[in-house]
Amino acid sequence: MRKTMSDLHTRAKGVIGEDVACKYLIGKGFKLEKRNYQKAWGEIDIIALKDNTIHFFEVKSVTADFSAYNNNHRPEENVHNLKVSHIRRMVKTYLEESKRGMEADFQFHVLCVYMDMNKRVARIRLLENLII
């Protein structure tokens, strides 16, 4: 499949958003374990450890001019039912592969990264401990 300029821009925005998310998580005391954990059926953006709990993060990045920012934009709405089923399978796969098993303490979160590319600033909204 051929990549378009729009696809490349979207991926670049996603990488920047994930970089911002990683710095945020490190600042909050998380130890990063994996980034972009992939299998044929899905991907988990960030896997981190904190307080003996494994934390799985889906990062949703959007660009926004904060002066004209619309508070009604909710990037987490892009975590739809199909995405959730892939995440559920990825969590199970990771826990099995890492020999932790399904009895391990884990949580799933969505990190929304709002980036103003002109001002080079970002805001983060963390939706914690979601049920998948």
C-alpha atoms as a printed R data frame, in Angstrom:
    type eleno elety resid chain resno       x       y      z
1   ATOM     1    CA   MET     A     1   0.000   0.000  0.000
2   ATOM     2    CA   ARG     A     2   1.378   3.367 -1.018
3   ATOM     3    CA   LYS     A     3   1.766   6.095  1.624
4   ATOM     4    CA   THR     A     4   0.421   9.561  0.923
5   ATOM     5    CA   MET     A     5   1.782  12.839  2.316
6   ATOM     6    CA   SER     A     6  -1.247  12.942  4.611
7   ATOM     7    CA   ASP     A     7  -0.380   9.476  5.973
8   ATOM     8    CA   LEU     A     8   3.209  10.574  6.617
9   ATOM     9    CA   HIS     A     9   2.041  13.761  8.360
10  ATOM    10    CA   THR     A    10  -0.396  11.787 10.525
11  ATOM    11    CA   ARG     A    11   2.319   9.279 11.516
12  ATOM    12    CA   ALA     A    12   4.798  12.085 12.287
13  ATOM    13    CA   LYS     A    13   2.181  13.786 14.466
14  ATOM    14    CA   GLY     A    14   1.585  10.475 16.241
15  ATOM    15    CA   VAL     A    15   5.308   9.967 16.929
16  ATOM    16    CA   ILE     A    16   5.608  13.475 18.375
17  ATOM    17    CA   GLY     A    17   2.510  12.863 20.503
18  ATOM    18    CA   GLU     A    18   3.947   9.592 21.807
19  ATOM    19    CA   ASP     A    19   7.258  11.336 22.620
20  ATOM    20    CA   VAL     A    20   5.333  13.959 24.621
21  ATOM    21    CA   ALA     A    21   3.320  11.195 26.334
22  ATOM    22    CA   CYS     A    22   6.492   9.300 27.315
23  ATOM    23    CA   LYS     A    23   8.051  12.403 28.874
24  ATOM    24    CA   TYR     A    24   4.805  13.054 30.742
25  ATOM    25    CA   LEU     A    25   4.677   9.494 32.096
26  ATOM    26    CA   ILE     A    26   8.326   9.512 33.178
27  ATOM    27    CA   GLY     A    27   7.625  12.773 35.016
28  ATOM    28    CA   LYS     A    28   4.723  11.035 36.793
29  ATOM    29    CA   GLY     A    29   6.984   8.225 38.013
30  ATOM    30    CA   PHE     A    30   6.257   5.544 35.408
31  ATOM    31    CA   LYS     A    31   9.047   3.279 34.170
32  ATOM    32    CA   LEU     A    32   8.660   2.728 30.440
33  ATOM    33    CA   GLU     A    33   8.818  -0.932 29.482
34  ATOM    34    CA   LYS     A    34   7.793  -0.998 25.796
35  ATOM    35    CA   ARG     A    35   6.754   1.408 23.112
36  ATOM    36    CA   ASN     A    36   4.791   0.430 20.008
37  ATOM    37    CA   TYR     A    37   4.339  -3.211 21.010
38  ATOM    38    CA   GLN     A    38   3.035  -4.763 17.773
39  ATOM    39    CA   LYS     A    39   1.519  -7.978 16.543
40  ATOM    40    CA   ALA     A    40  -0.357  -8.697 13.323
41  ATOM    41    CA   TRP     A    41  -3.673  -7.936 15.054
42  ATOM    42    CA   GLY     A    42  -2.796  -4.671 16.776
43  ATOM    43    CA   GLU     A    43  -0.498  -2.367 18.667
44  ATOM    44    CA   ILE     A    44  -0.190  -0.909 22.134
45  ATOM    45    CA   ASP     A    45   1.415   2.521 22.105
46  ATOM    46    CA   ILE     A    46   3.091   2.488 25.530
47  ATOM    47    CA   ILE     A    47   3.526  -0.123 28.246
48  ATOM    48    CA   ALA     A    48   4.848   1.144 31.573
49  ATOM    49    CA   LEU     A    49   5.274   0.012 35.175
50  ATOM    50    CA   LYS     A    50   4.385   1.832 38.379
51  ATOM    51    CA   ASP     A    51   3.598   0.565 41.881
52  ATOM    52    CA   ASN     A    52   3.803  -3.115 40.810
53  ATOM    53    CA   THR     A    53   1.098  -2.529 38.191
54  ATOM    54    CA   ILE     A    54   1.449  -2.815 34.419
55  ATOM    55    CA   HIS     A    55  -0.067   0.176 32.635
56  ATOM    56    CA   PHE     A    56  -1.133   0.024 28.983
57  ATOM    57    CA   PHE     A    57  -1.563   3.370 27.206
58  ATOM    58    CA   GLU     A    58  -3.325   4.250 23.976
59  ATOM    59    CA   VAL     A    59  -2.100   7.669 22.832
60  ATOM    60    CA   LYS     A    60  -4.385   9.887 20.752
61  ATOM    61    CA   SER     A    61  -2.667  13.003 19.422
62  ATOM    62    CA   VAL     A    62  -4.314  15.986 17.806
63  ATOM    63    CA   THR     A    63  -2.971  19.320 16.675
64  ATOM    64    CA   ALA     A    64  -4.751  22.388 17.973
65  ATOM    65    CA   ASP     A    65  -4.343  26.131 18.033
66  ATOM    66    CA   PHE     A    66  -5.102  26.609 21.733
67  ATOM    67    CA   SER     A    67  -6.405  30.140 21.161
68  ATOM    68    CA   ALA     A    68  -9.103  28.693 18.887
69  ATOM    69    CA   TYR     A    69  -9.288  25.299 20.565
70  ATOM    70    CA   ASN     A    70 -12.684  23.646 20.594
71  ATOM    71    CA   ASN     A    71 -13.188  21.929 23.954
72  ATOM    72    CA   ASN     A    72 -15.735  19.618 22.353
73  ATOM    73    CA   HIS     A    73 -13.043  17.739 20.420
74  ATOM    74    CA   ARG     A    74 -12.576  14.368 22.101
75  ATOM    75    CA   PRO     A    75  -9.765  12.282 20.544
76  ATOM    76    CA   GLU     A    76 -10.608   9.349 22.822
77  ATOM    77    CA   GLU     A    77 -13.744   8.845 20.724
78  ATOM    78    CA   ASN     A    78 -11.386   7.326 18.138
79  ATOM    79    CA   VAL     A    79 -10.926   4.372 20.503
80  ATOM    80    CA   HIS     A    80 -13.927   2.569 19.023
81  ATOM    81    CA   ASN     A    81 -15.207  -0.970 19.610
82  ATOM    82    CA   LEU     A    82 -12.921  -2.632 17.050
83  ATOM    83    CA   LYS     A    83  -9.883  -0.834 18.501
84  ATOM    84    CA   VAL     A    84 -10.890  -1.917 22.020
85  ATOM    85    CA   SER     A    85 -11.151  -5.565 20.944
86  ATOM    86    CA   HIS     A    86  -7.655  -5.354 19.409
87  ATOM    87    CA   ILE     A    87  -6.304  -3.735 22.579
88  ATOM    88    CA   ARG     A    88  -7.889  -6.436 24.725
89  ATOM    89    CA   ARG     A    89  -6.182  -9.119 22.614
90  ATOM    90    CA   MET     A    90  -2.873  -7.234 22.716
91  ATOM    91    CA   VAL     A    91  -2.991  -6.934 26.528
92  ATOM    92    CA   LYS     A    92  -3.624 -10.671 26.837
93  ATOM    93    CA   THR     A    93  -0.814 -11.449 24.389
94  ATOM    94    CA   TYR     A    94   1.639  -9.182 26.201
95  ATOM    95    CA   LEU     A    95   0.813 -10.616 29.625
96  ATOM    96    CA   GLU     A    96   1.267 -14.167 28.293
97  ATOM    97    CA   GLU     A    97   4.494 -13.348 26.396
98  ATOM    98    CA   SER     A    98   6.015 -11.565 29.379
99  ATOM    99    CA   LYS     A    99   5.171 -14.601 31.573
100 ATOM   100    CA   ARG     A   100   3.034 -12.453 33.905
101 ATOM   101    CA   GLY     A   101  -0.280 -14.088 33.073
102 ATOM   102    CA   MET     A   102  -3.792 -12.699 33.309
103 ATOM   103    CA   GLU     A   103  -3.639 -12.581 37.100
104 ATOM   104    CA   ALA     A   104  -1.116  -9.702 36.934
105 ATOM   105    CA   ASP     A   105  -2.279  -6.283 38.099
106 ATOM   106    CA   PHE     A   106  -2.805  -4.100 35.059
107 ATOM   107    CA   GLN     A   107  -4.706  -1.021 33.952
108 ATOM   108    CA   PHE     A   108  -5.595   0.518 30.611
109 ATOM   109    CA   HIS     A   109  -5.528   4.271 29.989
110 ATOM   110    CA   VAL     A   110  -6.018   6.687 27.116
111 ATOM   111    CA   LEU     A   111  -3.644   9.647 26.907
112 ATOM   112    CA   CYS     A   112  -4.982  12.550 24.827
113 ATOM   113    CA   VAL     A   113  -2.186  14.824 23.622
114 ATOM   114    CA   TYR     A   114  -3.236  18.221 22.273
115 ATOM   115    CA   MET     A   115  -0.318  19.852 20.443
116 ATOM   116    CA   ASP     A   116   0.012  23.430 19.223
117 ATOM   117    CA   MET     A   117   2.689  22.912 16.586
118 ATOM   118    CA   ASN     A   118   3.176  26.659 16.001
119 ATOM   119    CA   LYS     A   119   3.882  27.426 19.666
120 ATOM   120    CA   ARG     A   120   5.516  24.032 20.282
121 ATOM   121    CA   VAL     A   121   3.455  23.351 23.413
122 ATOM   122    CA   ALA     A   122   1.251  20.454 24.393
123 ATOM   123    CA   ARG     A   123  -1.510  19.707 26.850
124 ATOM   124    CA   ILE     A   124  -2.300  16.238 28.097
125 ATOM   125    CA   ARG     A   125  -5.512  14.728 29.381
126 ATOM   126    CA   LEU     A   126  -5.260  11.285 30.964
127 ATOM   127    CA   LEU     A   127  -8.318   9.012 31.092
128 ATOM   128    CA   GLU     A   128  -7.355   6.487 33.737
129 ATOM   129    CA   ASN     A   129  -8.166   2.854 34.424
130 ATOM   130    CA   LEU     A   130 -10.694   2.277 31.658
131 ATOM   131    CA   ILE     A   131 -12.491  -1.037 31.303
132 ATOM   132    CA   ILE     A   132 -11.580  -2.939 28.160
